[in-house]
Short mmCIF file of C-alpha atoms in Angstrom, two decimals:
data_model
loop_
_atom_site.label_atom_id
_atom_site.label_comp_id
_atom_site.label_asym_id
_atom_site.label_seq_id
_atom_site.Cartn_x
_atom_site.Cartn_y
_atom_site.Cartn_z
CA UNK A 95 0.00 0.00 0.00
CA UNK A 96 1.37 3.37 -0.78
CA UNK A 97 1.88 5.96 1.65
CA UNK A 98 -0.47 8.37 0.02
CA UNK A 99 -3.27 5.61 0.26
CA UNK A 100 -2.75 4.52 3.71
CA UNK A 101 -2.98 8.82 4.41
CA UNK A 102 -6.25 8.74 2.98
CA UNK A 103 -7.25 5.41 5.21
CA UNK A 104 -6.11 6.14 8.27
CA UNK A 105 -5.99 9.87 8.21
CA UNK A 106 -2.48 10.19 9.12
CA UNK A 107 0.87 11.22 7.66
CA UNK A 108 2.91 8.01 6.50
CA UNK A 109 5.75 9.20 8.84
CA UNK A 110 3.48 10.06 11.93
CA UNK A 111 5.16 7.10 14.00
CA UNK A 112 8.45 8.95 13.50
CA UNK A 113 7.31 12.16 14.47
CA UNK A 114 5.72 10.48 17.96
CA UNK A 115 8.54 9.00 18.95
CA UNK A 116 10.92 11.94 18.40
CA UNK A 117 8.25 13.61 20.26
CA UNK A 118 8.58 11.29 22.63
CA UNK A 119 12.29 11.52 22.93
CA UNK A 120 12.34 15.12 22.96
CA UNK A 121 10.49 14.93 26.22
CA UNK A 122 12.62 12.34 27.86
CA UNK A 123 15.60 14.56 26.98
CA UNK A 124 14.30 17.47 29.03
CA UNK A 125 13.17 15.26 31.80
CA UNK A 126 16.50 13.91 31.69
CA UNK A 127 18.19 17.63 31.52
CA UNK A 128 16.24 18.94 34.38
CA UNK A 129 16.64 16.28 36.77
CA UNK A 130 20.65 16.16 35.80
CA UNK A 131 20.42 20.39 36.51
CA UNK A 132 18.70 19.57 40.13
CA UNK A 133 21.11 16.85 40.98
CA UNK A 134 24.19 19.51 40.20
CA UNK A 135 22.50 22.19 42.76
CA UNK A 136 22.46 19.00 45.09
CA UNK A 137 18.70 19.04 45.52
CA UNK A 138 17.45 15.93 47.38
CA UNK A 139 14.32 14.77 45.97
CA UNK A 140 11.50 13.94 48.36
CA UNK A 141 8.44 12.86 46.57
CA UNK A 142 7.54 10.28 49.61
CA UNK A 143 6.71 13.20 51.15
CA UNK A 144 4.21 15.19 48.89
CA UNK A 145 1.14 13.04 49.72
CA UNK A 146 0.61 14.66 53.20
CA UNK A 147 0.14 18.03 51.05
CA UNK A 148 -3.14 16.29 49.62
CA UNK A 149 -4.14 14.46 53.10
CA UNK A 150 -2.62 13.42 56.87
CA UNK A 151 -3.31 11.93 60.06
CA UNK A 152 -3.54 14.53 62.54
CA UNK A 153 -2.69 13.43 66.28
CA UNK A 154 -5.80 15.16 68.19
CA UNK A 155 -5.68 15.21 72.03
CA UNK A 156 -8.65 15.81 74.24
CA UNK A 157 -7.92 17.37 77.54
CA UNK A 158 -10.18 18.61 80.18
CA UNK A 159 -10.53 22.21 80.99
CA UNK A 160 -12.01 21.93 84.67
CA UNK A 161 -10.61 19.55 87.47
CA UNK A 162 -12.74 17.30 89.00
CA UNK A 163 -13.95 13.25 88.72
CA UNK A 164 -14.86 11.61 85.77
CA UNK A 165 -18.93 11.25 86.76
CA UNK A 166 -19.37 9.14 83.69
CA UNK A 167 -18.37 7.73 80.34
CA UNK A 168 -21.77 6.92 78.31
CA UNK A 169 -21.34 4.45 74.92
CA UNK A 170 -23.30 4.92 72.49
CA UNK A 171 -22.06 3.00 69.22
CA UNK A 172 -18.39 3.87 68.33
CA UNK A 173 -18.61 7.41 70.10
CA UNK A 174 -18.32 7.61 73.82
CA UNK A 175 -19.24 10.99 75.95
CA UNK A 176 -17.04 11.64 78.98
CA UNK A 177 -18.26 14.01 81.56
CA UNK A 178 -16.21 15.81 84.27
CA UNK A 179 -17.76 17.33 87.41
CA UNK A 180 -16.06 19.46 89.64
CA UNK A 181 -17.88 20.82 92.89
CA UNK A 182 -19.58 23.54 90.75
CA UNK A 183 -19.21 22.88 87.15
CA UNK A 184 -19.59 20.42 84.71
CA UNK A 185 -17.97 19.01 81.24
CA UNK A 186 -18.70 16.59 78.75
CA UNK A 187 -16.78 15.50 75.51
CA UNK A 188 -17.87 13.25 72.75
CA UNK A 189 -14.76 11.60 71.51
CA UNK A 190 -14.50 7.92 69.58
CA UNK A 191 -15.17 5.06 72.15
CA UNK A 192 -11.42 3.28 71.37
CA UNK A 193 -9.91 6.52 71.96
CA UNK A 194 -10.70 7.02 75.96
CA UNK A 195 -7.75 7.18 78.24
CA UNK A 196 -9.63 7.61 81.81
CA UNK A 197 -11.82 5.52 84.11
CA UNK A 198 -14.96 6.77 85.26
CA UNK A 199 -14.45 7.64 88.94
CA UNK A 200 -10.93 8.92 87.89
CA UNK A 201 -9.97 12.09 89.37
CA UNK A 202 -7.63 14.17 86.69
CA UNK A 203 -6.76 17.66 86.80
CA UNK A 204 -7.02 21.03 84.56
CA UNK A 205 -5.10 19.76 81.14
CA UNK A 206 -5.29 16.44 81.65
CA UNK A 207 -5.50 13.97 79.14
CA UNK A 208 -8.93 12.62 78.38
CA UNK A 209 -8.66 10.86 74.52
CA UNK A 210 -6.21 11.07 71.98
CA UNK A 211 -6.84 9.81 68.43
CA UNK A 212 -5.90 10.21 64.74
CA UNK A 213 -7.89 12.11 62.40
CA UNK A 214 -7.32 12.20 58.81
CA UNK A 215 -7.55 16.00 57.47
CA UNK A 216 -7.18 17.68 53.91
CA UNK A 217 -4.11 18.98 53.21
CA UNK A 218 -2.89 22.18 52.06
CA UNK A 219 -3.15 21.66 48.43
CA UNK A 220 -6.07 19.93 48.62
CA UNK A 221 -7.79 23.30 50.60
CA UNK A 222 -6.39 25.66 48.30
CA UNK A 223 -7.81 23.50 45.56
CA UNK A 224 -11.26 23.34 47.16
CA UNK A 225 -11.15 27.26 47.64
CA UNK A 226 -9.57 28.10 43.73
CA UNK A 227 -12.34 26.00 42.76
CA UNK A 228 -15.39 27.82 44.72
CA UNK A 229 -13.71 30.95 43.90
CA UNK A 230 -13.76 30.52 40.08
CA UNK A 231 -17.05 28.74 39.86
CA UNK A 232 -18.69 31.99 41.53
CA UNK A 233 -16.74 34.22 39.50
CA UNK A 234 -17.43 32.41 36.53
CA UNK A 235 -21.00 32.86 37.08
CA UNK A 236 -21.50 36.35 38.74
CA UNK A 237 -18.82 36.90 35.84
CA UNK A 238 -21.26 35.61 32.74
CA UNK A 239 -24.53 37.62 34.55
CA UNK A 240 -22.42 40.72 34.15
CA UNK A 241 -21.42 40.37 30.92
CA UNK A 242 -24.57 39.62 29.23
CA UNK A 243 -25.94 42.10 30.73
CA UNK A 244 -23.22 44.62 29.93
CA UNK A 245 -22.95 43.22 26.29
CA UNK A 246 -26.69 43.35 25.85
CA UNK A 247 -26.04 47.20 26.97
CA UNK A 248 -23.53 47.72 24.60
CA UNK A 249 -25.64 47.45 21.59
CA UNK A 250 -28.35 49.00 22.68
CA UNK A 251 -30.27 52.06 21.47
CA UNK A 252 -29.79 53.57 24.92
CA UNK A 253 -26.93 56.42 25.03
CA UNK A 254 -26.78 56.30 28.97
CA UNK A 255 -26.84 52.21 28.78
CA UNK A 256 -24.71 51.92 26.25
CA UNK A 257 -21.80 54.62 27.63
CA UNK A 258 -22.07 53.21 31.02
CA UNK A 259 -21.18 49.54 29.18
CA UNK A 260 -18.41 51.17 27.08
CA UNK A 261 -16.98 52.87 30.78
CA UNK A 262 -16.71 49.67 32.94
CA UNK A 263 -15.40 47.53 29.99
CA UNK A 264 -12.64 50.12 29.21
CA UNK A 265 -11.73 50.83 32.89
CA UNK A 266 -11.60 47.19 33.55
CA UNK A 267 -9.43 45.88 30.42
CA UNK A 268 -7.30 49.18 30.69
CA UNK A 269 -5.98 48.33 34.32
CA UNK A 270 -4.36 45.09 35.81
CA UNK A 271 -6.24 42.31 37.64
CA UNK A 272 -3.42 42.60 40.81
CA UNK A 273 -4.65 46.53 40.85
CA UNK A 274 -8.15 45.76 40.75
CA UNK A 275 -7.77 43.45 43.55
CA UNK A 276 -6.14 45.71 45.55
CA UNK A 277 -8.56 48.40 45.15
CA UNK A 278 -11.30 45.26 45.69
CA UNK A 279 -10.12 44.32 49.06
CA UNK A 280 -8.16 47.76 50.42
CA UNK A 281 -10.40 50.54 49.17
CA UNK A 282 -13.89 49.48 48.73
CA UNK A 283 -13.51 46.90 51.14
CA UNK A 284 -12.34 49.39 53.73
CA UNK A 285 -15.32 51.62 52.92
CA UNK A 286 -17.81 48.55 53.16
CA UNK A 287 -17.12 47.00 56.00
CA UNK A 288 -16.02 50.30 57.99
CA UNK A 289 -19.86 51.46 57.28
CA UNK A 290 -21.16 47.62 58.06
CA UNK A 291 -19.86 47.94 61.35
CA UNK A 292 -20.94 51.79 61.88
CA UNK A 293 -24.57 50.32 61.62
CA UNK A 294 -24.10 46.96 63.61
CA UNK A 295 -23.48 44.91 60.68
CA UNK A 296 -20.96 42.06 60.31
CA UNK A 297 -18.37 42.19 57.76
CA UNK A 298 -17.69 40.87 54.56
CA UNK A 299 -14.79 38.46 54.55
CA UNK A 300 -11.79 38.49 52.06
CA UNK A 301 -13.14 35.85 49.92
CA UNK A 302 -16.16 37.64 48.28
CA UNK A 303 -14.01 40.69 47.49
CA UNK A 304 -11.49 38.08 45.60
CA UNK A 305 -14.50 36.61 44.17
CA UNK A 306 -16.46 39.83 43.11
CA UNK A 307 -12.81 41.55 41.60
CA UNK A 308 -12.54 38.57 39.23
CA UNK A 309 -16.15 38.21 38.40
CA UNK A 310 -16.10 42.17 37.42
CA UNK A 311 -12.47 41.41 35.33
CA UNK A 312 -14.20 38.43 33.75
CA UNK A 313 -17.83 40.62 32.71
CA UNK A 314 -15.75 43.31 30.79
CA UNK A 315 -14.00 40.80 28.42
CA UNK A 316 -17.32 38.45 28.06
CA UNK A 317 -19.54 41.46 27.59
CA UNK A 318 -17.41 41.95 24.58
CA UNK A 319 -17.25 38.44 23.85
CA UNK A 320 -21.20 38.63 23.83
CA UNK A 321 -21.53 42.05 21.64
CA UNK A 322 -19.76 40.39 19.19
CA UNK A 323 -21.20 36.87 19.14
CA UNK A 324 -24.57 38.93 18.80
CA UNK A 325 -23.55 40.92 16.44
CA UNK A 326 -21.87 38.28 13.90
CA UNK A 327 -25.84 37.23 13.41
CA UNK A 328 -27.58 38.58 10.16
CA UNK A 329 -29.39 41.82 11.39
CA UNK A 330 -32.40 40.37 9.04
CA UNK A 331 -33.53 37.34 11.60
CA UNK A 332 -33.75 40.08 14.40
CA UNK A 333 -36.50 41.88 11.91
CA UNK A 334 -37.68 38.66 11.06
CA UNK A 335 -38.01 37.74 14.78
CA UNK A 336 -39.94 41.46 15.05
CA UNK A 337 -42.21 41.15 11.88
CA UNK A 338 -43.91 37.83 13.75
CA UNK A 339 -44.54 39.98 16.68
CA UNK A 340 -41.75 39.01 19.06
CA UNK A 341 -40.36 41.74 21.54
CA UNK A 342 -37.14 42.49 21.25
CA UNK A 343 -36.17 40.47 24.75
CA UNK A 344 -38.37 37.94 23.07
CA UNK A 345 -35.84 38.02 19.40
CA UNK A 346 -32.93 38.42 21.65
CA UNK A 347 -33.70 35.16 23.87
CA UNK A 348 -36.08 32.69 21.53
CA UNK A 349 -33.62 33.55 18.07
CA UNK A 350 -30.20 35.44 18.54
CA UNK A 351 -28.28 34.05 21.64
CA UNK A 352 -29.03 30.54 21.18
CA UNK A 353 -27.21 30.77 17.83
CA UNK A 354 -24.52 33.68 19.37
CA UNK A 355 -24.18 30.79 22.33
CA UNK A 356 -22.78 28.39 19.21
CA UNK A 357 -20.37 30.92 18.17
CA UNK A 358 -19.49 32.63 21.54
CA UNK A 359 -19.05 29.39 23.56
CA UNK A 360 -15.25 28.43 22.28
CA UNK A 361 -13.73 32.27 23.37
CA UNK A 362 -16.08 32.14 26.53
CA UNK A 363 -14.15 28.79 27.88
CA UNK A 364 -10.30 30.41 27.15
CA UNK A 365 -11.69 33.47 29.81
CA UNK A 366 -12.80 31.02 32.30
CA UNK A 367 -9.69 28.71 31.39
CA UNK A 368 -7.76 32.08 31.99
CA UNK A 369 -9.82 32.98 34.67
CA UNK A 370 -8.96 29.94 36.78
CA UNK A 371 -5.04 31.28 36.45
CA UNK A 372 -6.12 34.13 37.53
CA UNK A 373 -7.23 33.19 40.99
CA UNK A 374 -3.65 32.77 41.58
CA UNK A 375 -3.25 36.66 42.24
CA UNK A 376 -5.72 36.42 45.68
CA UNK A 377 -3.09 35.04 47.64
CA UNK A 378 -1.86 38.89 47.94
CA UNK A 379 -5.44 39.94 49.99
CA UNK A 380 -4.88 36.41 52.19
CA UNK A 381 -6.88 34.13 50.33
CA UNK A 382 -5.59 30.68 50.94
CA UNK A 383 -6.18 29.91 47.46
CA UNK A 384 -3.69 26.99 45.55
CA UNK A 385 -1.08 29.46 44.95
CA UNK A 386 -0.58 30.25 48.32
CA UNK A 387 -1.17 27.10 49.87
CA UNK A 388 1.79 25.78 47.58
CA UNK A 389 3.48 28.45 48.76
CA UNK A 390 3.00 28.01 52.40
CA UNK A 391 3.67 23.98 51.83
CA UNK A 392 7.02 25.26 50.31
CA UNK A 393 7.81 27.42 53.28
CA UNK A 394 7.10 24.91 55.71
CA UNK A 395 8.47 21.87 54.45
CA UNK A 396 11.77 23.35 52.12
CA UNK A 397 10.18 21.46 48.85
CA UNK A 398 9.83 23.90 46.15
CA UNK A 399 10.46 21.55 42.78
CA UNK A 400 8.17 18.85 43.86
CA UNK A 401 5.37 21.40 45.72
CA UNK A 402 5.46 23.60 42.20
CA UNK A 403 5.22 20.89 39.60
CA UNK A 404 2.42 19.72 42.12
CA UNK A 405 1.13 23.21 41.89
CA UNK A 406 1.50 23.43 37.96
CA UNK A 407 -0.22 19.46 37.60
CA UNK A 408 -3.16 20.51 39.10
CA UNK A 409 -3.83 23.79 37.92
CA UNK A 410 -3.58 21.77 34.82
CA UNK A 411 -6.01 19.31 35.50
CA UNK A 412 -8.54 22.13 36.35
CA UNK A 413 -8.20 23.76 32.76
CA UNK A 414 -7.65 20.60 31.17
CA UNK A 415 -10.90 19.06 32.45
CA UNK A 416 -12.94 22.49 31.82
CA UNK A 417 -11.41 21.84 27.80
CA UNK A 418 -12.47 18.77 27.38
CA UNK A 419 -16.01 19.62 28.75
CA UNK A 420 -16.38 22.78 26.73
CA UNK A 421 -15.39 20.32 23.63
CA UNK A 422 -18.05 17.88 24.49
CA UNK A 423 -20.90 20.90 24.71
CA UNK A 424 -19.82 22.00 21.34
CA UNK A 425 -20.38 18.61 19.71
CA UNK A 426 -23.46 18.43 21.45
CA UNK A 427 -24.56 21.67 19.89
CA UNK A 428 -23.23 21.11 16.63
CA UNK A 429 -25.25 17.85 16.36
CA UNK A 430 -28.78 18.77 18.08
#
């Protein structure tokens, strides 16, 4: 068989084997390269030691706050309560039934040890992945409300709606995310919670400034996003739409963005994709997001080459996954 017959079979260059495994090579060769580089700085690899970054057993010790006798220890399944009483107060403490270390009757003292137990807990990474992940999904869609709504504002007939769209989007692309986050967390922030607590108010933790920054950075560049999927359909089906008696919401939702949605979607996932990276930048207003948890892992344990290539794996696996999703809703819409 010739080579420009098995092409047309399989789809495939004749020499696409090749190609793979100098591919293949060429990554082995880096591999190789870096780990050679490490091993000249004398850096002492530890990857036995990464998994307590994702979870570890935490020693937990009970220990009674008043002195006094052990009045009781009730069983109840695999949990056992242990109450203290002194001559005028009284304690109790659920803890698991293996884990008791007194005898009712006992008399212990202020700090004395009651139960001790392991308990397995989530580790750094594994928390700063959680919180990147809550982050970006509200962002993501606070982020999509705004910009619909600003790109629906854009194109309207409306000089005050349509300026006030044109402002935000310009301020917001023309300054840097780490500068918006600043003035997020340090200005309005400040103002917020300072009147908040003038009134009696609680205030608003770090967390929904971080997430209401990126959703606001994410709206300017999908309102545009949205003006122009909207606008790349033919004017004549919105007249169309209006000739049968539809509204103009009713054109806009029935007829335009489902087919804008078709052409929009592909940009729309590289600003979330890009908006996932972005959640990197909280760590600077204390957000334990994955950033800074690697970065506190790193400053705790001395591991910087196998904590960031952690670090760089999973932020990969987030944008990697939201990809392959985004690929599967476009072959859905293609085909329906």
């Amino acid at each position: 068989m010739s080579d420009e017959n098995s092409q047309r079979i399989t789809g495939r260059r004749a020499d696409y084997t090749k190609w793979v495994i100098i591919f293949c090579l060429g990554v082995l060769v880096f591999l190789g390269l870096f780990y050679y580089a490490s091993q000249k700085i004398k850096y002492n690899w530890r990857w036995n030691r990464t998994p307590i970054y994702f979870a570890y057993q935490d020693d937990i010790e009970v220990t009674s706050a008043i002195a006094g006798d052990v009045s009781s220890i009730r069983t109840e399944g695999d949990r056992a309560t242990i109450t203290v009483k002194s001559i005028d107060e009284e304690e109790s403490y659920t803890v698991p039934a293996k884990s008791v270390r007194v005898d009712e009757g006992e008399y212990i003292s202020t700090g004395d040890l009651l139960s001790s137990y392991k308990k397995w807990k989530p580790g750094l990474l594994v928390i700063g992945l959680w919180i990147t992940l809550k982050i970006s999904v509200m962002s993501t869609i606070f982020g999509v409300i705004i910009g619909i709504i600003s790109g629906l504002m854009r194109i309207s007939d409306n000089p005050a709606m349509r300026w006030t769209s044109i402002v935000y989007v310009e301020l917001i692309r023309g300054s840097p995310l780490m500068v918006q986050i600043l003035i997020w967390y340090f200005v309005l922030g400040t103002l917020i919670n300072d009147l908040l607590y003038a009134y009696g108010f609680g205030q608003i933790p770090a967390f929904w400034y971080g997430v209401a920054s990126l959703a606001c950075f994410a709206g300017a560049y999908v309102s545009e996003i949205v003006r122009a999927g909207i606008q790349s359909i033919h004017r004549g089906q919105t007249e169309a739409a209006r000739s049968l008696g539809m509204s103009y919401a009713q054109s806009m939702r029935y007829i335009i963005l489902p087919q804008a949605l078709r052409r929009i979607l592909p940009p729309l996932a590289g600003q979330f994709i890009s908006l996932i990276k972005d959640s990197s930048l909280l760590g600077i207003i204390a957000i334990r997001e994955l950033t800074k948890a690697a970065r506190e892992a790193v400053t705790a344990t001395l591991q910087p080459f196998e904590v960031y290539i952690l670090l760089g794996l999973l932020y990969l696996v987030l944008t990697f996954t939201l990809s392959m999703y985004v690929q599967h809703l476009e072959r859905r819409m293609a085909t329906s």
